[in-house]
Coordinates of C-alpha atoms and ligand atoms in Angstrom, one line a residue:
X66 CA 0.0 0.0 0.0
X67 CA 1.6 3.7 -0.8
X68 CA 1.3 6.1 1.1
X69 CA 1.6 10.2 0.7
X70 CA 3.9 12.2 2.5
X71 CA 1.0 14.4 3.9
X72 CA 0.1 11.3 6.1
X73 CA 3.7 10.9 7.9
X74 CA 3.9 12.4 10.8
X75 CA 7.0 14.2 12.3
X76 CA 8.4 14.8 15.7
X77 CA 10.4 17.5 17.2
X78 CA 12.3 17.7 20.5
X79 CA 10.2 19.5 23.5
X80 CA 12.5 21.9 25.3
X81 CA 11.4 24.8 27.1
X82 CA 7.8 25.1 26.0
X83 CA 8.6 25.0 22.0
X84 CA 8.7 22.3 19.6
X85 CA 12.8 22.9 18.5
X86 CA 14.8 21.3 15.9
X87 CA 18.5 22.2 14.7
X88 CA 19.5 23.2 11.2
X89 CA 21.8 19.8 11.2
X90 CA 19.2 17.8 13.3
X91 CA 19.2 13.9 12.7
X92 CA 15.8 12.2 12.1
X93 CA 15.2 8.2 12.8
X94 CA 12.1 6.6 11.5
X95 CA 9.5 4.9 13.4
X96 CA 8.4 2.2 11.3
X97 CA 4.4 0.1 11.6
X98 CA 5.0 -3.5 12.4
X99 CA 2.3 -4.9 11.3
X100 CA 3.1 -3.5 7.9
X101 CA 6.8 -2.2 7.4
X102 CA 5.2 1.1 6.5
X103 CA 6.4 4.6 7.7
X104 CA 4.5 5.9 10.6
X105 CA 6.8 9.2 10.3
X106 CA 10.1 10.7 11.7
X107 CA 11.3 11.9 14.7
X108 CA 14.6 13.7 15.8
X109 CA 17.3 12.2 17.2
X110 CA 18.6 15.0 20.5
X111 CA 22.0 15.6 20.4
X112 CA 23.7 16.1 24.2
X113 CA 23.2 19.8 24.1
X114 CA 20.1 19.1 23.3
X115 CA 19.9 17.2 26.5
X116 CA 21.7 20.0 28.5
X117 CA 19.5 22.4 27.1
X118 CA 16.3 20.5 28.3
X119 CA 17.3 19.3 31.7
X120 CA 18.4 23.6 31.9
X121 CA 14.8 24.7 30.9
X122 CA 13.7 22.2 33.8
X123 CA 15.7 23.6 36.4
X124 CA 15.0 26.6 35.6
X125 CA 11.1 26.1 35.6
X126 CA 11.6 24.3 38.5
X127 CA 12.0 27.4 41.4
X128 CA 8.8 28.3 39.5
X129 CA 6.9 25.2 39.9
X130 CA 8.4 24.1 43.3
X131 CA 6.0 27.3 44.6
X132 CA 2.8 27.0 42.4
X133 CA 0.1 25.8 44.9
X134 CA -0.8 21.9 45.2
X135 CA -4.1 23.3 43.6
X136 CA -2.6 25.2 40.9
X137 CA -0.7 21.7 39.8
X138 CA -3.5 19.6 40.3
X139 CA -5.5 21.9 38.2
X140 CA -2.8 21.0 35.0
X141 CA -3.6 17.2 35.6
X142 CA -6.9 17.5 35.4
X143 CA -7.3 19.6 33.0
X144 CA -4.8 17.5 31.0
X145 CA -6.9 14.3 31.6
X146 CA -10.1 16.1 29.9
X147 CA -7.7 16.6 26.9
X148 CA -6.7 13.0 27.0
X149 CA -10.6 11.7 26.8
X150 CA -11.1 14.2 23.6
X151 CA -7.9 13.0 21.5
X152 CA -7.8 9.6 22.9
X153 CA -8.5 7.8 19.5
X154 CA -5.9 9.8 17.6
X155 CA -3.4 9.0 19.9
X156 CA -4.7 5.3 20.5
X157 CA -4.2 5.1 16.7
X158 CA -0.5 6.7 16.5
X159 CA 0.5 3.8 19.4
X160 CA -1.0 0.8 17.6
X161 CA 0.9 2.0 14.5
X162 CA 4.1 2.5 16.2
X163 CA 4.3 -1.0 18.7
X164 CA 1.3 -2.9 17.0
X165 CA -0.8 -3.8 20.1
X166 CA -4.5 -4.2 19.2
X167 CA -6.7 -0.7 19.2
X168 CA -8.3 -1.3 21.9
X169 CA -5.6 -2.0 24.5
X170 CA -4.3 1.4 23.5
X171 CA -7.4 2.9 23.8
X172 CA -7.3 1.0 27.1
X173 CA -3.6 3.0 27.9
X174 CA -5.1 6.0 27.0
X175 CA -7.8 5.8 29.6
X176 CA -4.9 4.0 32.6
X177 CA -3.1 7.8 31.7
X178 CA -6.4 9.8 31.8
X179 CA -6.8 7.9 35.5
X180 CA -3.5 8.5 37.0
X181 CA -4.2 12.5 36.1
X182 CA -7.1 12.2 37.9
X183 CA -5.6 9.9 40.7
X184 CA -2.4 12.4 41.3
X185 CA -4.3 15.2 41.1
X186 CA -5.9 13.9 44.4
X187 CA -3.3 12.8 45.9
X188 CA -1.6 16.3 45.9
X189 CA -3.9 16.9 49.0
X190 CA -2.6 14.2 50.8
X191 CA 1.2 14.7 50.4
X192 CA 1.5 14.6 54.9
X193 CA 3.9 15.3 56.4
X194 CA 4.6 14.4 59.9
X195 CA 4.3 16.2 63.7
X196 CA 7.2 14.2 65.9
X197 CA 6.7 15.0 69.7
X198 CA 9.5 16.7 71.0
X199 CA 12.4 15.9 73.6
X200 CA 12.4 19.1 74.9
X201 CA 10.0 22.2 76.2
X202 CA 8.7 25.3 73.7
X203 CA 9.5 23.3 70.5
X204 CA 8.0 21.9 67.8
X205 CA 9.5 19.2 65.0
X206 CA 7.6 18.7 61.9
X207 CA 8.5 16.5 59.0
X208 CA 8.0 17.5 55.6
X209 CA 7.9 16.1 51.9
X210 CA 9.9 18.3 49.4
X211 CA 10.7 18.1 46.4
X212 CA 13.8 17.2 44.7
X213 CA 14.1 19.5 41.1
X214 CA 14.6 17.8 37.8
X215 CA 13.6 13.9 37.5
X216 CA 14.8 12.1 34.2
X217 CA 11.6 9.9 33.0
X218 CA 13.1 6.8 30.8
X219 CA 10.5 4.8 29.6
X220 CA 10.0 1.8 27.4
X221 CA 7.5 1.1 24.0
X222 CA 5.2 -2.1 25.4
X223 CA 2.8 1.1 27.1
X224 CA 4.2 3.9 25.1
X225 CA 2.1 6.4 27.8
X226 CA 0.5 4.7 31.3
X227 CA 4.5 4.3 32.4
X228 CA 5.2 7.8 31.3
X229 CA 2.1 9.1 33.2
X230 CA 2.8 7.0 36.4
X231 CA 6.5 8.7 36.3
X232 CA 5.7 12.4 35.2
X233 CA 2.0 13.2 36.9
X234 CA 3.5 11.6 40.3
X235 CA 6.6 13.8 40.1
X236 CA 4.7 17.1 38.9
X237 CA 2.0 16.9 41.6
X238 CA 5.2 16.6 43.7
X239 CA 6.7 20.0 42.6
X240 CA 9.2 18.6 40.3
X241 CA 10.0 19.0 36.7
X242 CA 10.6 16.7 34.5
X243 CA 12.7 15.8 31.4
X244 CA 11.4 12.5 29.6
X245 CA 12.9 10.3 27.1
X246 CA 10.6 8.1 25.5
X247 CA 11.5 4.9 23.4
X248 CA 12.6 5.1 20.4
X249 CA 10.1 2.5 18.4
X250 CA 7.2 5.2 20.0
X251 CA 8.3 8.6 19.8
X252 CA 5.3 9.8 17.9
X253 CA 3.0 8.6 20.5
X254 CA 5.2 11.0 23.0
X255 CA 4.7 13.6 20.9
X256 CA 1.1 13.5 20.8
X257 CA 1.3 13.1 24.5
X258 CA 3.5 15.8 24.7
X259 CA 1.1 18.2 22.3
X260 CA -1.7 17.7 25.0
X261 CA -0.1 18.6 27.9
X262 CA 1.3 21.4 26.0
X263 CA -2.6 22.3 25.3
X264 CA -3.4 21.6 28.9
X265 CA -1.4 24.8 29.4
X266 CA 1.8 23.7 31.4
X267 CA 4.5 26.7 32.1
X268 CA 7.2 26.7 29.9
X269 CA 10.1 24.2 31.1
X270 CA 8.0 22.5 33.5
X271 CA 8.0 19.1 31.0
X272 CA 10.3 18.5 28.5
X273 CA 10.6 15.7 25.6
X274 CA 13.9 14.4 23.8
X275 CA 13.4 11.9 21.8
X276 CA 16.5 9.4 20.2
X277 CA 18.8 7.4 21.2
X278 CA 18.4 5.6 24.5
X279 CA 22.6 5.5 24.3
X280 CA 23.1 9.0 24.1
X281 CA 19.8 10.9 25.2
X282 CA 20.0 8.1 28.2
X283 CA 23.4 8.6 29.5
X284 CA 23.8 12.4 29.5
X285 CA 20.7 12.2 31.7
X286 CA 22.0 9.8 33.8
X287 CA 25.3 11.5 34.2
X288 CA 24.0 15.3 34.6
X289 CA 24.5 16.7 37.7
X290 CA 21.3 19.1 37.4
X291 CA 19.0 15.4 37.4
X292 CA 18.1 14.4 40.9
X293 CA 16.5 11.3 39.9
X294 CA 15.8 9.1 37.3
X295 CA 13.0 7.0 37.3
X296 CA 13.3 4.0 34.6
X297 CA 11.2 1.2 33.4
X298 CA 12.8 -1.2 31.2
X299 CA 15.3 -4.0 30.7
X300 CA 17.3 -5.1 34.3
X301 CA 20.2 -4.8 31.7
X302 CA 19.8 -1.3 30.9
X303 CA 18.7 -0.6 34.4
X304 CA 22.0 -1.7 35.6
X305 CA 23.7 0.5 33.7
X306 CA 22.3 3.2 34.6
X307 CA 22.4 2.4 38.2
X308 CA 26.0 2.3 37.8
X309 CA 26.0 5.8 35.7
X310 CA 24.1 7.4 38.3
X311 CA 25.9 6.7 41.2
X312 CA 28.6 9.0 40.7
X313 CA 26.3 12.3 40.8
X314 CA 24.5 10.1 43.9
X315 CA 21.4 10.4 42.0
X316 CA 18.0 8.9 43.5
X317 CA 17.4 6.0 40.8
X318 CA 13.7 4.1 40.6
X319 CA 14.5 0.9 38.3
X320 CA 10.8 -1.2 36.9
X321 CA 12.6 -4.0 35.7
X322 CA 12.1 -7.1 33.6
X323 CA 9.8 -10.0 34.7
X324 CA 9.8 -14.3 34.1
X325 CA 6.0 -14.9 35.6
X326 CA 4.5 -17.5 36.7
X327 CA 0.4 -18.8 37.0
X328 CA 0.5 -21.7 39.3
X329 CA -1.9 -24.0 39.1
X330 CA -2.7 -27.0 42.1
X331 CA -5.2 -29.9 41.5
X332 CA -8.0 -28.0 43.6
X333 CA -8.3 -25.0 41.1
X334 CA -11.3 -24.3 38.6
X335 CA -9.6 -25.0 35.8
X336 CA -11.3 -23.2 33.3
X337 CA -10.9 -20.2 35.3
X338 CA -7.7 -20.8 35.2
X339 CA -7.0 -21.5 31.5
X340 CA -8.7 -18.0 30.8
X341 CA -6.2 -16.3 33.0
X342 CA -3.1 -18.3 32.0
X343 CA -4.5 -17.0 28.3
X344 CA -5.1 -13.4 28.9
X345 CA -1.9 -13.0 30.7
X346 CA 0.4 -14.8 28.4
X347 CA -0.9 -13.4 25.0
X348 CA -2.5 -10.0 25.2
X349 CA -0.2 -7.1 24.0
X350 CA 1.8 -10.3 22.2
X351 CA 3.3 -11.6 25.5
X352 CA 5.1 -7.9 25.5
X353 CA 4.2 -7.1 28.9
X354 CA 6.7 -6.9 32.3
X355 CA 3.6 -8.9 34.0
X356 CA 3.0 -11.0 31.5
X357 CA 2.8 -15.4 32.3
X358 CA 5.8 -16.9 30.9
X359 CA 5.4 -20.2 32.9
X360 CA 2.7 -22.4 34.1
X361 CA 3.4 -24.1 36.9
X362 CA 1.5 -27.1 37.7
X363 CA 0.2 -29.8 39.4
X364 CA 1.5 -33.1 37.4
X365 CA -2.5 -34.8 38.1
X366 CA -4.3 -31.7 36.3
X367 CA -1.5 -31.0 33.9
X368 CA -3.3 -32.7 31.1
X369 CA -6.7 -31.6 31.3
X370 CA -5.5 -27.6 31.8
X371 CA -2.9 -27.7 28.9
X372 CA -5.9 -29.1 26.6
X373 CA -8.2 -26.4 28.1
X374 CA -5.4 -23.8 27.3
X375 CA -4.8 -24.7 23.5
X376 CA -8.5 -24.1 22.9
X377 CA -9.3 -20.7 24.3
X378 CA -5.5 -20.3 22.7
X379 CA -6.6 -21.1 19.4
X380 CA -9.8 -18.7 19.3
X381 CA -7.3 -15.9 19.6
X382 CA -7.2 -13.9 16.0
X383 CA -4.0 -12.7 15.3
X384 CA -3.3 -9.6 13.0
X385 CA -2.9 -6.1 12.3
X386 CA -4.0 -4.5 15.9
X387 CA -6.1 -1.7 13.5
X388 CA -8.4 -4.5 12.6
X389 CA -11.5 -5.2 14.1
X390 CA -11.0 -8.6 16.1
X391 CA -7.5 -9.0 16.5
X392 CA -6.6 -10.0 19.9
X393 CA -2.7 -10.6 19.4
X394 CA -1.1 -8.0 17.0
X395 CA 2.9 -8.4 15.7
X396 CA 5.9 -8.2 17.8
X397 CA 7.1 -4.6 18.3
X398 CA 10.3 -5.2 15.2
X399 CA 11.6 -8.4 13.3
X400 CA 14.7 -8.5 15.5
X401 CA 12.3 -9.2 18.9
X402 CA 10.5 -11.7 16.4
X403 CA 13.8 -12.9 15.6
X404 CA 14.6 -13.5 19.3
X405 CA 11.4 -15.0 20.1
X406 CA 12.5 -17.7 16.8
X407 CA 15.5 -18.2 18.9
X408 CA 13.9 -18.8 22.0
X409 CA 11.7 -21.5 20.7
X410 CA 14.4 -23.0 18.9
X411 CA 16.6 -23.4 22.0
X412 CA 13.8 -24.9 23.7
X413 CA 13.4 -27.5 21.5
X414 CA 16.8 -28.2 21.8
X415 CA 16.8 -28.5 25.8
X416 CA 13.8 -30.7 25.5
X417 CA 10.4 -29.0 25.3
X418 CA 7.8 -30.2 22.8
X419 CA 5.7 -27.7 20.9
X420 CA 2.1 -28.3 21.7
X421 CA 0.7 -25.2 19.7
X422 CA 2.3 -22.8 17.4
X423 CA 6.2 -22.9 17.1
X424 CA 6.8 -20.6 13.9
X425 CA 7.1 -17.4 12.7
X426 CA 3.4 -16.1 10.7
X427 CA 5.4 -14.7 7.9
X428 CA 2.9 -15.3 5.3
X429 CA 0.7 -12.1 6.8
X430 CA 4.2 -9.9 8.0
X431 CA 7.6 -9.8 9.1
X432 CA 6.6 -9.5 12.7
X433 CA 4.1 -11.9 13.6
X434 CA 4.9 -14.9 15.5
X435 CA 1.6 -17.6 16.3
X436 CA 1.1 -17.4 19.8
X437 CA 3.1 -20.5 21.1
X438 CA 3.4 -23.3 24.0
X439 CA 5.9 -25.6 24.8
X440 CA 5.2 -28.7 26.9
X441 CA 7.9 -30.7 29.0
X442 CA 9.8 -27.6 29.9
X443 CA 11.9 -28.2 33.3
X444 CA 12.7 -25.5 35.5
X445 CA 16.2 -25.0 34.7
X446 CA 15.9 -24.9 30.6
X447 CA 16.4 -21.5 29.1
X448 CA 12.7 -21.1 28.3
X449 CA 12.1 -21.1 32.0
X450 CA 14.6 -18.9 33.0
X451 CA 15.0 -16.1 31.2
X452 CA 12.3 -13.2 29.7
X453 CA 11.2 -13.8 26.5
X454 CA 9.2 -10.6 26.0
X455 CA 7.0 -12.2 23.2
X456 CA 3.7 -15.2 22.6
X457 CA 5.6 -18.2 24.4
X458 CA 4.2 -20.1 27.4
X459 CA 6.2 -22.9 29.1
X460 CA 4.6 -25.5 30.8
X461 CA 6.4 -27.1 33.9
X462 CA 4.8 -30.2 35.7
X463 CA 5.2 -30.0 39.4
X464 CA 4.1 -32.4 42.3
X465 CA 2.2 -29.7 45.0
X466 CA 2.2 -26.8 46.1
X467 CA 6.1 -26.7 47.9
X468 CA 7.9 -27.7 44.7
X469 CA 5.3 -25.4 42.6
X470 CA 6.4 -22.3 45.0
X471 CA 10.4 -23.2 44.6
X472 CA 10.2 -23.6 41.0
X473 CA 8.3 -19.7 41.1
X474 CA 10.5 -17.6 43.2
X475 CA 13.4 -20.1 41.2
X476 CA 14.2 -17.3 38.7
X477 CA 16.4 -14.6 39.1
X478 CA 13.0 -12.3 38.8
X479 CA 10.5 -11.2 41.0
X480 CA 7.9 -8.9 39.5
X481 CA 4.1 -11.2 39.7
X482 CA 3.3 -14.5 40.4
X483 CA -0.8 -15.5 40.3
X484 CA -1.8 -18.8 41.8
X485 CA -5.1 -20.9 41.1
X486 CA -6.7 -22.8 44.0
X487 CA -9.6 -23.1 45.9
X488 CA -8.0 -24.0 49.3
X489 CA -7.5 -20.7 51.4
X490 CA -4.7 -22.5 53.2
X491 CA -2.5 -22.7 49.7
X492 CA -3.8 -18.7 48.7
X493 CA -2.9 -17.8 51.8
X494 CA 0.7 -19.1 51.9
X495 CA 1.5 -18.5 48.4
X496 CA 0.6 -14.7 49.0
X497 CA 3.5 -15.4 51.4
X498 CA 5.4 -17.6 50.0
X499 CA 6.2 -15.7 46.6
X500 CA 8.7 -13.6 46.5
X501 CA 7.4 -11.0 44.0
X502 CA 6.4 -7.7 44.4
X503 CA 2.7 -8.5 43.0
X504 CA 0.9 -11.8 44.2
X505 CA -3.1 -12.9 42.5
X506 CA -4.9 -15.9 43.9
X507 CA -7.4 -16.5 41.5
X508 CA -6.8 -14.0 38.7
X509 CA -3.9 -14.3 36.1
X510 CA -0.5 -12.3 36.5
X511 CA -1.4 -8.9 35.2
X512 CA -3.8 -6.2 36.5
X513 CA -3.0 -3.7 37.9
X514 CA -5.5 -1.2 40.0
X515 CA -4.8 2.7 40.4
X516 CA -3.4 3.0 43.7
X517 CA -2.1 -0.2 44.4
X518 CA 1.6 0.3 44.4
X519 CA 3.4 -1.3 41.5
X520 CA 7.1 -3.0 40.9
X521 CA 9.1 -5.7 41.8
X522 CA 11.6 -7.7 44.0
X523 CA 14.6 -9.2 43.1
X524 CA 16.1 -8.4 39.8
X525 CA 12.6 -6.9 38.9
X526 CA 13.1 -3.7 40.5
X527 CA 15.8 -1.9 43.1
X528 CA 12.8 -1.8 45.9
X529 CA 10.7 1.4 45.1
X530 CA 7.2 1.3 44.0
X531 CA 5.1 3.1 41.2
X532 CA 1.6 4.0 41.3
X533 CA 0.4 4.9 44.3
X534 CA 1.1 7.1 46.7
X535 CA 4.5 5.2 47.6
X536 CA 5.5 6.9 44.2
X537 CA 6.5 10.0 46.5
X538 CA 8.8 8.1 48.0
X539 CA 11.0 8.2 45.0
X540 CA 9.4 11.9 44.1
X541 CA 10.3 13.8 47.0
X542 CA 12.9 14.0 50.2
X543 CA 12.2 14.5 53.6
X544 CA 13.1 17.8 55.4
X545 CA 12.8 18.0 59.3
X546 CA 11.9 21.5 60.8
X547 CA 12.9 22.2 64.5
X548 CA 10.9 25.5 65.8
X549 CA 11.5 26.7 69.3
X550 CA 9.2 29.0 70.6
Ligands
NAP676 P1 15.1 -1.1 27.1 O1 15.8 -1.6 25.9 O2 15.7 -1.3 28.5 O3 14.7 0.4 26.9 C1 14.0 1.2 27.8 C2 14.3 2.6 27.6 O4 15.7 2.8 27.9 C3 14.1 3.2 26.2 O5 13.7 4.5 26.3 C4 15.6 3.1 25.6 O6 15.8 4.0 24.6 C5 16.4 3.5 26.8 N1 17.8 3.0 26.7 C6 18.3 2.0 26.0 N2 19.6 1.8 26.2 C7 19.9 2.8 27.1 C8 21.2 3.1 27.7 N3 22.3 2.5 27.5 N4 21.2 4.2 28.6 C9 20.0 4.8 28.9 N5 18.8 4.5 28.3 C10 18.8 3.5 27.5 O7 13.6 -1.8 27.3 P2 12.5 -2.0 26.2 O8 12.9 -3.0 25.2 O9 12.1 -0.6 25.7 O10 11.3 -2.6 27.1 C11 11.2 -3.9 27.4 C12 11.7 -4.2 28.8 O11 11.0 -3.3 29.7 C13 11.4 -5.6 29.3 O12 12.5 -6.1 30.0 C14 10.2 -5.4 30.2 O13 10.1 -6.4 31.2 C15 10.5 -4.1 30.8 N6 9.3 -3.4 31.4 C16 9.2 -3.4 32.8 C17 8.1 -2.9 33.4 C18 7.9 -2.8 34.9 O14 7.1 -2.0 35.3 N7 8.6 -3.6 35.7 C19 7.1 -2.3 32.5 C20 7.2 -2.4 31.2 C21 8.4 -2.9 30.6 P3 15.8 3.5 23.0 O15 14.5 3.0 22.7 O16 16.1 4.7 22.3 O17 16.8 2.4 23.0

């Protein structure tokens, strides 16, 4: 299909309240993956580029840090009424760029359009603390302040809820922000970026440099004018950072990777559990930090569960995420589908036997892969080990609940584990028992509510918490104030 240049869309860096380009600025293309067509261009920030946007925040930010709670809160929810009006354009622009089905992004749309609403509210509830004293005529209080520019580093599987967990918690705060999307969605963060400009934000306050995660990443990392950075992505790239950061002694929030796991005992409703082990493995193509990699389950239902799996499995359309029906749309680029080829290859190799899909769907694009599960995997084989971040499900035969739970927390993960039975004596340990930092009995591995904090344990995370109001943990500092009167 052609297309004319009138449809492309093109995206320019953010900084200080004006959409800027160079003379000699570089442009990368984002590129549809369910069709290998242009979406449009973007440009590539240089490092002054960088400087000059993490300047514009701190300079906004003496401003900002004084605008009343209301005044801030009044920007959020004003933004959020934008959000509702555009939300199919920029529901569109996201399926184009990262291929998820329309109506999970419209779904995004309306997870950002919550959060404004959320941190708006939670402005009024940023306590502080009233300490009794030690001694006579004084007062202590403790208060929450906060910290001046925070780098926002986010990945393309939700091209906008992760942004708006970061950047609404961290404005409502008193901070400023400078935000570097991925690269694969950086015209969806420029439509999110026009409607906060719209929303009527001062100048400087947010700032957007799209390009390389490489350069744009590391100068923000390394700048001494960022007093946080607050990533969600790869534990590779996350280590990194942390390492990058330390010298400035930046505050660093990691949302790592994830290798989750749906157990499943011989007490469970089973079809209740196939639709769970299903929803979480395959929406958004597998391409979720939450999403089930592993079932885990009991050897005498094994059977019966894996049968029940394939079928709801198989009623799954996959396709282009603009069509009507679609449920599981491409991989994000033909180097994750690539990887995901890999994957299954080596699992083959280590043992595991195909029991639905197994190959690439190149007869309808480059990206698709059919949404795939491999019986017979053990708990030490690659495929059970390491995050996939595509369609594959691995199914692990356990005997009981104690060597279902060590097989769970036996990754080097911790983000969600879900767990199916109908004894409250197994829920109740496993909530327990797993050492995640999210835990469902009776639902699959991803869901997550608005103010329920989010993130995870072990190489998932560095301990800090998205979300809900634990967010101000990362977003502001504590001050103590002695008065003696
Ligand atoms: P990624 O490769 O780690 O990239 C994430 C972000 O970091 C992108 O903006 C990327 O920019 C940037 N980046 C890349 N290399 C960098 C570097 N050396 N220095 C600084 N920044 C750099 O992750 P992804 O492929 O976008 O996303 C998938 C991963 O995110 C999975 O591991 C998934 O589990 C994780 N994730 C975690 C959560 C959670 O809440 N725990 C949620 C969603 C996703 P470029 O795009 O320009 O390279």
């Amino acid at each position: 299909m052609s297309q004319t240049k009138t449809e492309l869309l093109q995206g320019n860096l953010y900084i200080n309240g004006e959409w800027v380009s160079e003379e000699e600025q570089t442009y990368f293309e984002s590129i549809n993956p369910a069709t290998q067509e242009l979406v449009g261009t973007c440009a590539a920030a240089t490092a002054s580029q960088v400087d000059a946007a993490v300047n514009a925040a701190s300079t906004a930010y003496s401003h900002w840090k004084n605008t009343s709670i209301p005044e801030r809160a009044a920007f959020l929810t004003k933004a959020a009424s934008l959000f509702e009006d555009k939300k199919e354009e920029l529901a569109q622009v996201m399926t184009k760029e990262m291929g998820k089905p329309l109506t999970e992004s419209i779904g995004e749309v309306g997870v950002v359009i919550a959060t404004a609403q959320y941190m708006a509210g939670e402005g009024r509830r940023l306590f502080g603390e009233i300490v009794p004293a030690g001694f006579p005529d004084r007062d202590i209080k403790m208060v929450r302040e906060p910290l001046g520019v925070v780098a926002c580093i986010t990945p393309w599987n939700f091209p906008v809820s992760l942004a708006s967990y970061k950047m609404f918690a961290a404005l409502i705060a008193g901070n400023t922000v400078v935000w570097k999307p991925a690269s694969e969605v950086a015209l969806s963060a420029k439509i999110f970026m026009e409607i906060l400009h719209a929303a009527g934000l001062p100048k400087g306050t947010i700032n957007l440099l799209t390009g390389s995660g490489r350069i744009v990443g590391q100068r923000l990392a390394t700048h001494s004018e960022v007093k946080v950075i607050s990533f969600t992505g790869s534990t590779e790239v996350g280590q990194q950072l942390a390492e990058m950061s330390s010298k400035t002694l930046k505050r660093i929030s990691l949302e790592l990777g994830g290798k989750n796991a749906v157990i499943v005992l011989k007490d469970a409703d089973l079809d209740k559990a196939a639709e769970g082990i299903v929803k979480s493995a395959f929406t958004t193509t597998g391409q979720r930090c939450t999403a089930a990699s592993r079932v885990i389950v009991d050897r005498s239902v094994k059977e019966e569960l894996l049968k029940k799996v394939i079928a709801l499995t198989e009623e799954m359309k996959v396709g282009n995420g603009l069509e009507q029906g679609v449920v599981i749309g491409p991989l994000v680029n033909e180097q994750q589908c690539r990887l995901v080829e890999d994957y299954v290859q080596k699992a083959v190799e280590e043992g595991g036997n195909i029991a639905l899909g197994g190959r690439a769907l190149s007869e309808i694009g480059a990206c698709y892969y059919m949404p795939t599960i491999i019986d017979n995997v053990h708990s030490n084989h690659t495929i059970a080990q390491e995050e996939i971040f595509g369609p594959v499900l691995a199914f692990i035969e356990v005997n009981g609940y104690e060597e279902a739970m060590r097989v769970n927390n036996g990754t080097m993960y911790g983000l969600s584990t879900s767990i199916y039975t109908s004894s409250l004596h197994y829920a109740s340990r496993a909530a327990k028992d797993a050492v995640s930092g999210l835990v469902y009995i009776n639902n699959g591995t991803s869901n997550a509510e608005m103010g329920v904090a989010f993130g995870g344990m072990k190489m998932s995370g560095n301990g800090h918490r998205e979300v809900s109001h634990h967010a101000f943990d990362v977003m502001t500092e504590w001050k103590s104030v002695y008065t003696n009167y």
